[in-house]
Coordinates of C-alpha atoms in Angstrom, one line a residue:
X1 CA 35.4 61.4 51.5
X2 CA 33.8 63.5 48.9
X3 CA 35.3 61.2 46.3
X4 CA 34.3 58.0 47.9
X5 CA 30.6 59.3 48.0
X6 CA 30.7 59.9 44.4
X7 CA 32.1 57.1 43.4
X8 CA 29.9 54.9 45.5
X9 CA 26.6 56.7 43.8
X10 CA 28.3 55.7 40.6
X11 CA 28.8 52.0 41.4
X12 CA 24.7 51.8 42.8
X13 CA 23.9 53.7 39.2
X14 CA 26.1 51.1 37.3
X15 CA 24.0 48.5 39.2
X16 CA 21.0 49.5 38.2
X17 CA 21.8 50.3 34.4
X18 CA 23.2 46.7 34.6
X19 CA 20.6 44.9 36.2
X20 CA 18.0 47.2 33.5
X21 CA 20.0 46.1 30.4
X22 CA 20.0 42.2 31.3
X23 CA 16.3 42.7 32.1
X24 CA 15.7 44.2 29.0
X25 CA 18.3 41.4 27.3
X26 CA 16.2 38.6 28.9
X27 CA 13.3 40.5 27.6
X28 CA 14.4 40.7 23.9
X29 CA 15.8 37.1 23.9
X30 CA 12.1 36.1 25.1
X31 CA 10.7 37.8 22.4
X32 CA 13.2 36.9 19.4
X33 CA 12.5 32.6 20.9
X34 CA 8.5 33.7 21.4
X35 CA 8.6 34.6 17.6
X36 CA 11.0 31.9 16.3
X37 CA 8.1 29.9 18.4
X38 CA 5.4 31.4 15.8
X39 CA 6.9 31.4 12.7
X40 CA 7.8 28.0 13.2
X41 CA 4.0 26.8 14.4
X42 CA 3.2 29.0 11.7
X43 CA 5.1 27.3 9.2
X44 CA 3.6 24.0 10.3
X45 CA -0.1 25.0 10.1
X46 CA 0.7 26.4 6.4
X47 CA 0.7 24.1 2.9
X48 CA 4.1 24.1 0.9
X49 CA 5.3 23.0 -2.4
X50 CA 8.6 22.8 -3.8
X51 CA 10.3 25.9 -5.5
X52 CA 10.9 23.3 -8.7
X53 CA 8.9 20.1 -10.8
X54 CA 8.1 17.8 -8.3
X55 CA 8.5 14.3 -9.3
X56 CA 6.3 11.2 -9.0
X57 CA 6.3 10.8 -4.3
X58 CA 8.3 8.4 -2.9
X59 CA 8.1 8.1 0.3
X60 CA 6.0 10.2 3.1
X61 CA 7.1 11.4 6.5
X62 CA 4.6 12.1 9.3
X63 CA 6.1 13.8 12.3
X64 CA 3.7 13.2 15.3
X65 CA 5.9 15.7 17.3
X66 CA 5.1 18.8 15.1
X67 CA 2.0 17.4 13.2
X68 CA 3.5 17.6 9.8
X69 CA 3.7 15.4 6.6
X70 CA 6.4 15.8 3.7
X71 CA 6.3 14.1 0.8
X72 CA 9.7 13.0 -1.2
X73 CA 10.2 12.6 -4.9
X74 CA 13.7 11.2 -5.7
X75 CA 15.3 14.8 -5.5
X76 CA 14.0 16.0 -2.1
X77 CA 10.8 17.2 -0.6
X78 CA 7.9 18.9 -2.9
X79 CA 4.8 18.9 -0.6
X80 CA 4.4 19.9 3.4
X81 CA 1.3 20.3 5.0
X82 CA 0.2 20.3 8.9
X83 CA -1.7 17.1 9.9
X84 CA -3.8 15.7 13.0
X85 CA -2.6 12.8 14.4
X86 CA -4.6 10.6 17.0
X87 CA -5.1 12.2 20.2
X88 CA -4.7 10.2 24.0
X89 CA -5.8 6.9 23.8
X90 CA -5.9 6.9 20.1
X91 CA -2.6 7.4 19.4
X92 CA -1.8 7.4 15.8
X93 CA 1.0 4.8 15.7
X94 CA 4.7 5.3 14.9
X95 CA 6.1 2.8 12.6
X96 CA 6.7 2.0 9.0
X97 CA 3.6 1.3 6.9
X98 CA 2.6 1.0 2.8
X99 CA -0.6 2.4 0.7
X100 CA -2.5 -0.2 0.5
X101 CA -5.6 1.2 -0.6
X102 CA -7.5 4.5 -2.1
X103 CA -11.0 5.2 -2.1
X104 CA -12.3 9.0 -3.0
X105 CA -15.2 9.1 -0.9
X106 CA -14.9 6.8 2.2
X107 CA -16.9 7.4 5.1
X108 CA -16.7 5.7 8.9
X109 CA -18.1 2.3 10.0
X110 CA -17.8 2.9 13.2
X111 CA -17.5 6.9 14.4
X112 CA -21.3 8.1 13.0
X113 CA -20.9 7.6 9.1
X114 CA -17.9 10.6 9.2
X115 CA -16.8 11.9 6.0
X116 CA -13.2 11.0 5.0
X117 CA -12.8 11.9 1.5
X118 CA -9.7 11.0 -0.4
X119 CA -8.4 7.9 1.8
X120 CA -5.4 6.4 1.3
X121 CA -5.1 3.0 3.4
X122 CA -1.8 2.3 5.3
X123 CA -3.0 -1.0 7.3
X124 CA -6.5 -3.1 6.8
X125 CA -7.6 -2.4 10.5
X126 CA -8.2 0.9 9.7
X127 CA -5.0 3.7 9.8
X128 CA -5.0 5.8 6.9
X129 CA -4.1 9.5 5.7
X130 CA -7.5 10.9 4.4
X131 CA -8.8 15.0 4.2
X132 CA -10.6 16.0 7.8
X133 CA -10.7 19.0 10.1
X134 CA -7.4 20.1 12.0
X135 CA -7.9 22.3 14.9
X136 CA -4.2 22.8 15.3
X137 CA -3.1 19.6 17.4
X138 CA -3.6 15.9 17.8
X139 CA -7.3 15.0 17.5
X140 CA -7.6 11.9 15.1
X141 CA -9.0 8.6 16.4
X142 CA -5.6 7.2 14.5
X143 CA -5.8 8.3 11.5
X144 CA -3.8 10.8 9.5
X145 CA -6.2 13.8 8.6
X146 CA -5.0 16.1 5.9
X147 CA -6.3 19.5 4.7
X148 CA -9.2 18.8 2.5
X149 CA -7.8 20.5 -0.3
X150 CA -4.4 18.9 -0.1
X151 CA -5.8 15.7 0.5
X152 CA -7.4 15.9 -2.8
X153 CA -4.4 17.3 -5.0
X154 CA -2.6 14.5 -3.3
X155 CA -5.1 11.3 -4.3
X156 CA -3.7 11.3 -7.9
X157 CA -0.1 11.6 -7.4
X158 CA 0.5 9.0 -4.9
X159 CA 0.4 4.7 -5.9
X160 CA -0.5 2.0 -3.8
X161 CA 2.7 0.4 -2.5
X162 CA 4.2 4.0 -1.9
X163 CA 5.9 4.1 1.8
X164 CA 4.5 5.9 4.5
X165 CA 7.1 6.7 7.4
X166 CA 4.7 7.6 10.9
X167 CA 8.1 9.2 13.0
X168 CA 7.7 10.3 16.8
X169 CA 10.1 12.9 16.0
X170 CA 11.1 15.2 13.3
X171 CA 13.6 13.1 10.5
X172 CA 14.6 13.6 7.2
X173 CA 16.2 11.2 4.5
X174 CA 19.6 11.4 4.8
X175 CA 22.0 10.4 1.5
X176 CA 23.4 7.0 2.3
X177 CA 25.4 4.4 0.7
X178 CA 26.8 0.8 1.9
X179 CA 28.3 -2.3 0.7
X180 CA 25.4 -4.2 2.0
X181 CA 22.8 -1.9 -0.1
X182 CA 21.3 -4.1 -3.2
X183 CA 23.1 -3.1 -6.5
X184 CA 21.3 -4.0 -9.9
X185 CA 22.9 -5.5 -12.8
X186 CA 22.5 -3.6 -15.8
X187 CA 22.4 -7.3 -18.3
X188 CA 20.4 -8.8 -15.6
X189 CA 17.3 -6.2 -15.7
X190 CA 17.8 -5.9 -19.9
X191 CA 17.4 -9.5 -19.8
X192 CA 14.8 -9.1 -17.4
X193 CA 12.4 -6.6 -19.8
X194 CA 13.5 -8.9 -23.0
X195 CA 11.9 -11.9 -20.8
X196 CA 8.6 -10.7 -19.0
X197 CA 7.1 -9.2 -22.8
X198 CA 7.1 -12.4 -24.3
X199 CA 6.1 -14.2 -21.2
X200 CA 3.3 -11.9 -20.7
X201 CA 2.0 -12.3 -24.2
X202 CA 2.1 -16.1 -23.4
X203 CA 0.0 -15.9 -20.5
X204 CA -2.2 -13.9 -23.1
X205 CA -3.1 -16.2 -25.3
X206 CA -3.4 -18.8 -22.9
X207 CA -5.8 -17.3 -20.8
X208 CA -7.4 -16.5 -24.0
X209 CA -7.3 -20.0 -25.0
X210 CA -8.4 -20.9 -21.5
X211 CA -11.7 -19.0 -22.2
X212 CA -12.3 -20.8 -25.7
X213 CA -11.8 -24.2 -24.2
X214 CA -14.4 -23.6 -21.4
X215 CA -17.0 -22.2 -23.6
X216 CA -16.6 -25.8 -26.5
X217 CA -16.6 -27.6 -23.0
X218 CA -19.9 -25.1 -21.9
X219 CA -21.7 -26.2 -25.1
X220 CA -20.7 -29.8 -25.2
X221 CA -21.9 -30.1 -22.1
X222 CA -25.3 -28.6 -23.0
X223 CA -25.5 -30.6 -26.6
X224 CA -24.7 -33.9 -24.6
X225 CA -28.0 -32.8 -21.7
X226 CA -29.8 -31.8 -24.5
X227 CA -29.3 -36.0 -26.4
X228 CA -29.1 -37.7 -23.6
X229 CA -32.5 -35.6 -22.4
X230 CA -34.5 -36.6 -25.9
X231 CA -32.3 -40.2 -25.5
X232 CA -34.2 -40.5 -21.7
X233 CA -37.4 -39.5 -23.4
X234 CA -37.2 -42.2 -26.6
X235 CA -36.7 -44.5 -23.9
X236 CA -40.2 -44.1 -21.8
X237 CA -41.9 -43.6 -25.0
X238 CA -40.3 -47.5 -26.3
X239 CA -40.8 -49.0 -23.3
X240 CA -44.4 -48.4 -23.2
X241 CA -45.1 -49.2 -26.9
X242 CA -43.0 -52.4 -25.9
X243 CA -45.5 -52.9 -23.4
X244 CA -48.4 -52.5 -25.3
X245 CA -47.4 -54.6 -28.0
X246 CA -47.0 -57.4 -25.6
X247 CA -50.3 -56.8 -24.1
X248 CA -52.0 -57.0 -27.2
X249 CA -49.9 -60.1 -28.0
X250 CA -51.2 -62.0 -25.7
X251 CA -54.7 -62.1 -26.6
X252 CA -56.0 -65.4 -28.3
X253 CA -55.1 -65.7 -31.7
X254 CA -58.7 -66.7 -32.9
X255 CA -59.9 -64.2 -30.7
X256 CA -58.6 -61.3 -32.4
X257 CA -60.3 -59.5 -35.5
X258 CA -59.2 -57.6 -38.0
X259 CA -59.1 -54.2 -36.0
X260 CA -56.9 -56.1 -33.3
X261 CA -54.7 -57.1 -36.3
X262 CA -54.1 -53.9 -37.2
X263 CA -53.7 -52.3 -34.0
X264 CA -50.9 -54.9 -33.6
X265 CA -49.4 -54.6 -36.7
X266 CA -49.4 -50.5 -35.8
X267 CA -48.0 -51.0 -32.4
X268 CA -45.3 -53.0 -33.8
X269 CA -44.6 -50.4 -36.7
X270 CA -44.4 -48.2 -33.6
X271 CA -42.1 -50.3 -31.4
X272 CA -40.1 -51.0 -34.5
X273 CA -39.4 -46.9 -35.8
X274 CA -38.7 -45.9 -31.6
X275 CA -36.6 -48.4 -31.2
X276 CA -34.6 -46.8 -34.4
X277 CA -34.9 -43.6 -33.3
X278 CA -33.8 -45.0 -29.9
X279 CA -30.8 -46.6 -31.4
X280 CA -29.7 -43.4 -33.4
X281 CA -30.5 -40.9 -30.5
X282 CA -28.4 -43.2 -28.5
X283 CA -25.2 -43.3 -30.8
X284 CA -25.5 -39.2 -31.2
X285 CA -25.6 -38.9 -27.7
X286 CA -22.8 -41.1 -26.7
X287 CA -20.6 -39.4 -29.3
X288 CA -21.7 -35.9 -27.9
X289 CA -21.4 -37.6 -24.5
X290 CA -17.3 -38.6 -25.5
X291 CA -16.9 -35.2 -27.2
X292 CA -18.3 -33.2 -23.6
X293 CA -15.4 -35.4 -22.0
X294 CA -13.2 -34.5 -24.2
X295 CA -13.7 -31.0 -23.8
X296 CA -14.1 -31.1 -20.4
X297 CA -10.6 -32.8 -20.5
X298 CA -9.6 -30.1 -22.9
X299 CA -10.9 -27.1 -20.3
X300 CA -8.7 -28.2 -17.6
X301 CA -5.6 -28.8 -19.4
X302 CA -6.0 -25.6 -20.6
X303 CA -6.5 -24.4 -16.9
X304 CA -3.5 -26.0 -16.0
X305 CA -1.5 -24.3 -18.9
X306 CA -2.9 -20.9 -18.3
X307 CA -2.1 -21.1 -14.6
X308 CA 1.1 -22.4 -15.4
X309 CA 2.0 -19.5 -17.8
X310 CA 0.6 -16.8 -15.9
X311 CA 2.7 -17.7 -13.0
X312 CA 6.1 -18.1 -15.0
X313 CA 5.1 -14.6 -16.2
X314 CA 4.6 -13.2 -13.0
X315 CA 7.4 -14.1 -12.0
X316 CA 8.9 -12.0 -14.8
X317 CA 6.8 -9.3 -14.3
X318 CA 8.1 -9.1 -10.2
X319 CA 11.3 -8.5 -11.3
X320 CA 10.3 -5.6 -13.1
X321 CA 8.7 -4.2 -9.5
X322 CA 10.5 -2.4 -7.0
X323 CA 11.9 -4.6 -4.2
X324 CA 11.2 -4.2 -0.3
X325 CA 12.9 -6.1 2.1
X326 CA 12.6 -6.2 6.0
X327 CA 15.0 -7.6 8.7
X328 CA 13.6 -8.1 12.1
X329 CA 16.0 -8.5 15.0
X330 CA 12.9 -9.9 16.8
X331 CA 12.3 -12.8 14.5
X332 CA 15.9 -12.9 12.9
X333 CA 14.1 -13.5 9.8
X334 CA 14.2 -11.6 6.3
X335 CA 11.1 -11.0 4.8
X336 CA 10.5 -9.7 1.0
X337 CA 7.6 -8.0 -1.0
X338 CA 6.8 -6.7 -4.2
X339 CA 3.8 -5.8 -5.7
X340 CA 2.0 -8.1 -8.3
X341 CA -0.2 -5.1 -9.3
X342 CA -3.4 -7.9 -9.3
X343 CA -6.4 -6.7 -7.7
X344 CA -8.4 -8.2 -5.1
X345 CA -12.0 -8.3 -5.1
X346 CA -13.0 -6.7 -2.1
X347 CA -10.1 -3.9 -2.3
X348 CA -6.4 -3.6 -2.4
X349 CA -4.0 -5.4 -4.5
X350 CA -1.5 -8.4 -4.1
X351 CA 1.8 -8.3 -2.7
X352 CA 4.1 -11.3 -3.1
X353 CA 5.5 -12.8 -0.1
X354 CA 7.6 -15.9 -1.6
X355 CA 10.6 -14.9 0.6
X356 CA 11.0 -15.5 4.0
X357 CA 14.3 -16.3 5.3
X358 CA 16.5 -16.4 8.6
X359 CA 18.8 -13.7 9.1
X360 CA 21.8 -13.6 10.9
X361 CA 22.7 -10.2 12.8
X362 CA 25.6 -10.0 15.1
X363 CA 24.9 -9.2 18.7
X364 CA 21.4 -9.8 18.2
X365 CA 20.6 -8.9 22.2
X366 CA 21.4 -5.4 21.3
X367 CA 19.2 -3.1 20.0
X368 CA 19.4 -1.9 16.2
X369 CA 16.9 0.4 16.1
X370 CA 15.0 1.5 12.8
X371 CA 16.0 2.4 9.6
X372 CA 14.8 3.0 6.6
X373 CA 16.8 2.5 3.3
X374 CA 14.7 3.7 0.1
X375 CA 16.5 3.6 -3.7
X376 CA 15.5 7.0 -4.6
X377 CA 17.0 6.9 -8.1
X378 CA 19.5 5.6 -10.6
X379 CA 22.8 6.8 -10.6
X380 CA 25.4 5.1 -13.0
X381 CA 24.7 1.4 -13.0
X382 CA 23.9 1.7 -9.2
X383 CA 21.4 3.3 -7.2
X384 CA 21.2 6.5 -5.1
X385 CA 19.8 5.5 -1.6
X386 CA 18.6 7.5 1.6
X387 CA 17.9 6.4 5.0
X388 CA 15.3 7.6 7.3
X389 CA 15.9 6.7 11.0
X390 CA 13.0 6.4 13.0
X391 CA 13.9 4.9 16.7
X392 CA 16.7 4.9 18.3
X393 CA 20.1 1.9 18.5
X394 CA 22.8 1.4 16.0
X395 CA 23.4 4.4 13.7
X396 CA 22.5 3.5 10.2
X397 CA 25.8 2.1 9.1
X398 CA 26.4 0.1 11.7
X399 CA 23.0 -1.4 11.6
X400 CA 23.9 -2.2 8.6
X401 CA 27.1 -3.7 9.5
X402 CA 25.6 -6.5 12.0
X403 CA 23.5 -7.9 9.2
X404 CA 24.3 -10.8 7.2
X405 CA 21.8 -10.9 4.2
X406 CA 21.7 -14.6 2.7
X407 CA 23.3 -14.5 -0.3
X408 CA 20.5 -17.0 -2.3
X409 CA 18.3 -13.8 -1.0
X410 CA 20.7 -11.5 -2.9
X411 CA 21.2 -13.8 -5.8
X412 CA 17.5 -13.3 -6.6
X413 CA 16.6 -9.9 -6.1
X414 CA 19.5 -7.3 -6.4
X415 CA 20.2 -8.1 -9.6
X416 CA 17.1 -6.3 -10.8
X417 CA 17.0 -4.1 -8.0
X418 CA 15.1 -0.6 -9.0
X419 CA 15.0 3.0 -7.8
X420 CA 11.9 2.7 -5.3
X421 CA 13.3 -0.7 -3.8
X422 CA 13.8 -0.4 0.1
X423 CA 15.4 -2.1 3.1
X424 CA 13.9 -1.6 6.2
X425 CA 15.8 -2.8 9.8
X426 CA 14.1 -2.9 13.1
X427 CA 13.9 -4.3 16.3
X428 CA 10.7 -4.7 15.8
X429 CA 8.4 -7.6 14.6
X430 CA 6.0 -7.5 11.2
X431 CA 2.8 -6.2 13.2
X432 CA 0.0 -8.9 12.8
X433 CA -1.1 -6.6 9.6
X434 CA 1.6 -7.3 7.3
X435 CA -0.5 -9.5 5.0
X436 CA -1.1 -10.5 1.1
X437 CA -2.5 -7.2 0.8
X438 CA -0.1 -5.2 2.3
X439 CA 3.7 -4.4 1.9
X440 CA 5.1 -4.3 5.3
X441 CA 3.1 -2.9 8.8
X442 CA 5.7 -2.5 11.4
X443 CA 5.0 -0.3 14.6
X444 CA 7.1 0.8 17.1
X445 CA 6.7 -0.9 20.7
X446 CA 8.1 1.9 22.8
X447 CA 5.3 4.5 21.5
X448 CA 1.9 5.2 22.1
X449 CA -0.3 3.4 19.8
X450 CA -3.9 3.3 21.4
X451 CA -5.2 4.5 17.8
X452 CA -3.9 1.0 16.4
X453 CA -4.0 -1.4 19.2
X454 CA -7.7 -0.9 19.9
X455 CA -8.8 -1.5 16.8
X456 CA -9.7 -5.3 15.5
X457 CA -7.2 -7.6 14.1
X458 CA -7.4 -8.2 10.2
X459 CA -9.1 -11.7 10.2
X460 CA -8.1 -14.4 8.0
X461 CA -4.7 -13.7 6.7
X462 CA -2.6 -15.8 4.9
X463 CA 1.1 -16.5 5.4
X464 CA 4.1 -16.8 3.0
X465 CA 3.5 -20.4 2.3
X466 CA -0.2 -19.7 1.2
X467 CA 0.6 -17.6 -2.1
X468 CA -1.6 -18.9 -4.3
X469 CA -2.1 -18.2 -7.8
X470 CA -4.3 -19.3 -11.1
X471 CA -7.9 -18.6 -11.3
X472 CA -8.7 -17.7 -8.1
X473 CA -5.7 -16.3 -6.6
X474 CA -5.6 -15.2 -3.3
X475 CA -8.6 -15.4 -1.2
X476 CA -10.2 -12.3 0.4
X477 CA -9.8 -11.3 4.0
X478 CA -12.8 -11.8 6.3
X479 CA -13.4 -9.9 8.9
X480 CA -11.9 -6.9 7.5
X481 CA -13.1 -3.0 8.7
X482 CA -13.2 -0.2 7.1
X483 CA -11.5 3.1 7.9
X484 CA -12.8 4.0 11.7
X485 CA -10.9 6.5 12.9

């Protein structure tokens, strides 16, 4: 009895010790996830750079889930830094999306004049990364804001046409490679470089001749207004001596005395020397009237030429640009860009959209989700690639794997293929942003995107089939607002 007293004291006691050390277990697992918690928020809210040279960026990821941007070079990340995103209703949206514009010191159109120094434009409506206070959370009206410092040290180091990735979630680039990924030809892009120089030079001296030909047709034109002006005024001043010699000629011959005489004789010397002058004013005139047409004539042959060159040599000069290329399972259609590097006069610069294309892609009711492919650098006579998955549907391979790229598409492009170039799949559709000013706007359907969708539509775009060259180029947009976050 003794014995069972003891050892039932002993089993309570074991209880207890038990039910203390899980306790205190629970406690110190609590506290280990608590601060795993904080040093990772803390890690967010804190700038990073690279332990090594960081390289020109070539891509940037914004996680909306842990309000971060990295930036990628072609050897891995070499800047982090925490962001703010768009808060409820003005979501920031997820999707893939270019530079399209950068502007120092930008302020609001439509939120009080706000300060948003250091923007860098990702669609024409408005969305852009730009410096701005972060309280620690979502709290944008769409926009991306950036530290103020970081913003600045960034301006210079990014280019227009670099990609911006807007993620839900956290993602990486991942190392990638596929049959179906574009692989350059080494003779093709040396043949490429050998072509676009002289081309260019060309296009030079045409547009230089261009400018000579309009200025002889500028002063043709004024030496033939400036005859035919004193031709006009010969003219009146013949026609009335004409008329006063034949008023004085009809007065009676006995009637007329010597002063009459000689008035008539001096109206006819008169008649006589304007009608000389006429008749010699006239020839100049028509000669510098033929010589204005011919110049005229001249001036828009040389137009022609110069339009004619410059395009041939942009079309060289493309070749020498990074390639991006976008296959929508919405559209089944291809779509291609690359940057002309021409400015536009009210902002931005050109991005030619020759090349659009149906696609085929197996199964096409199923979803392929969205993947981003980016040539991050040479490697042998090939290209090192990454992909970037942002929503969810086929891995990346077998996305991949469903798509039949036309091979007239191929034939043109691949051959000259260079790190930076990119393939991007989605379900999605170009957003109603992709324009001639932009590389491609695509955003994600199945997130919030009140930051994006409440804003105004970018008026007056124009499609594929309305890239124009020559003098004017491409017409501006109208309608177009300015950063309102």
């Amino acid at each position: 009895m003794p014995y069972q007293c003891t050892t039932a004291v002993s089993v309570r006691r074991w209880d207890r010790y038990t039910k203390v050390m899980l306790a205190a277990m629970a406690a110190l697992t609590m506290l280990a996830a608590d601060t795993a918690a904080q040093e990772l928020r803390r890690a967010q809210t804190r700038e990073e750079v690279a332990p090594r040279q960081g390289g020109e960026p070539i891509m940037a990821i914004v996680s909306i889930k842990s309000q971060q941007v990295t930036f990628y070079d072609a050897d891995g990340w070499i800047l982090r830094a925490p962001v703010s995103s768009g808060t409820t209703d003005y979501e920031t949206p997820a999707g893939v999306f270019a530079i399209v514009q950068k502007k120092k010191d930008h302020r609001s159109n439509m939120y009080d004049d706000a300060w948003m120094p250091h923007m860098q434009r990702i669609t024409w409506n408005g969305i852009a990364l730009h410096g701005g206070p972060l309280p620690g959370h979502a709290a944008s009206h769409g926009c991306v804001r950036l530290p103020f410092g970081f913003a600045e040290r960034l301006f210079d180091k990014t280019r227009i046409g670099m990609r911006v990735i807007i993620a839900p979630n956290d993602t990486t680039p991942v190392p990638f490679s596929h049959p179906a990924l574009l692989v350059p030809n080494a003779e093709a892009l040396a043949a490429a470089r050998v072509r676009a120089e002289p081309l260019a030079r060309e296009a030079a001296e045409a547009a230089r001749e261009d400018d000579e030909a309009k200025r002889a047709a500028t002063i043709a034109a004024r030496e033939a207004a400036t005859f035919t002006a004193s031709m006009r005024k010969l003219e009146l001043s013949k026609g009335r001596a004409d008329a006063e010699l034949a008023s004085a000629d009809k007065a009676p011959i006995g009637a007329r005395t010597d002063q009459t005489r000689m008035q008539v004789e001096g109206l006819k010397r008169r008649a006589a020397e304007l009608a000389k002058q006429f008749d010699a004013v006239s020839a100049e005139a028509k000669q510098r009237l033929d010589a204005s047409n011919a110049a005229k004539v001249a001036a828009e042959a040389s137009e022609i030429k110069k339009a004619d060159t410059a395009r041939v040599a942009d079309q060289a000069n493309l070749s020498l640009e990074p390639v991006s290329i976008y296959i929508s399972r919405a559209t089944q259609k291809l779509y291609v860009r690359r940057a002309t590097r021409k400015p536009v006069r009210d902002g931005g610069e050109v991005f030619d959209a020759s090349i659009e294309v149906p696609v085929k892609i197996r199964n096409p009711g199923k979803p392929i989700g969205t993947h981003v492919f980016t040539a991050m650098a040479r490697e042998g006579v090939g290209l090192r690639w990454s992909v970037v998955t942002i929503d969810n549907g086929d891995d990346a391979g077998s996305a991949l794997d469903r798509i039949t790229i036309p091979r007239e598409v191929l034939d043109r492009v691949a051959p000259t293929a260079l790190p930076r170039s990119s393939i991007i799949v989605s379900d999605e559709p170009l957003s109603s942003e992709t324009n001639y000013r932009t590389e491609f706007v695509a955003v994600l359907s199945n997130h919030p995107q009140g930051g994006f969708a409440t804003r105004d539509r970018t008026g007056d775009i124009l499609s594929a089939d309305d890239n124009l060259w020559g003098e004017r180029g491409y017409e501006p947009l109208s309608g177009i607002r300015g950063i309102s976050e």
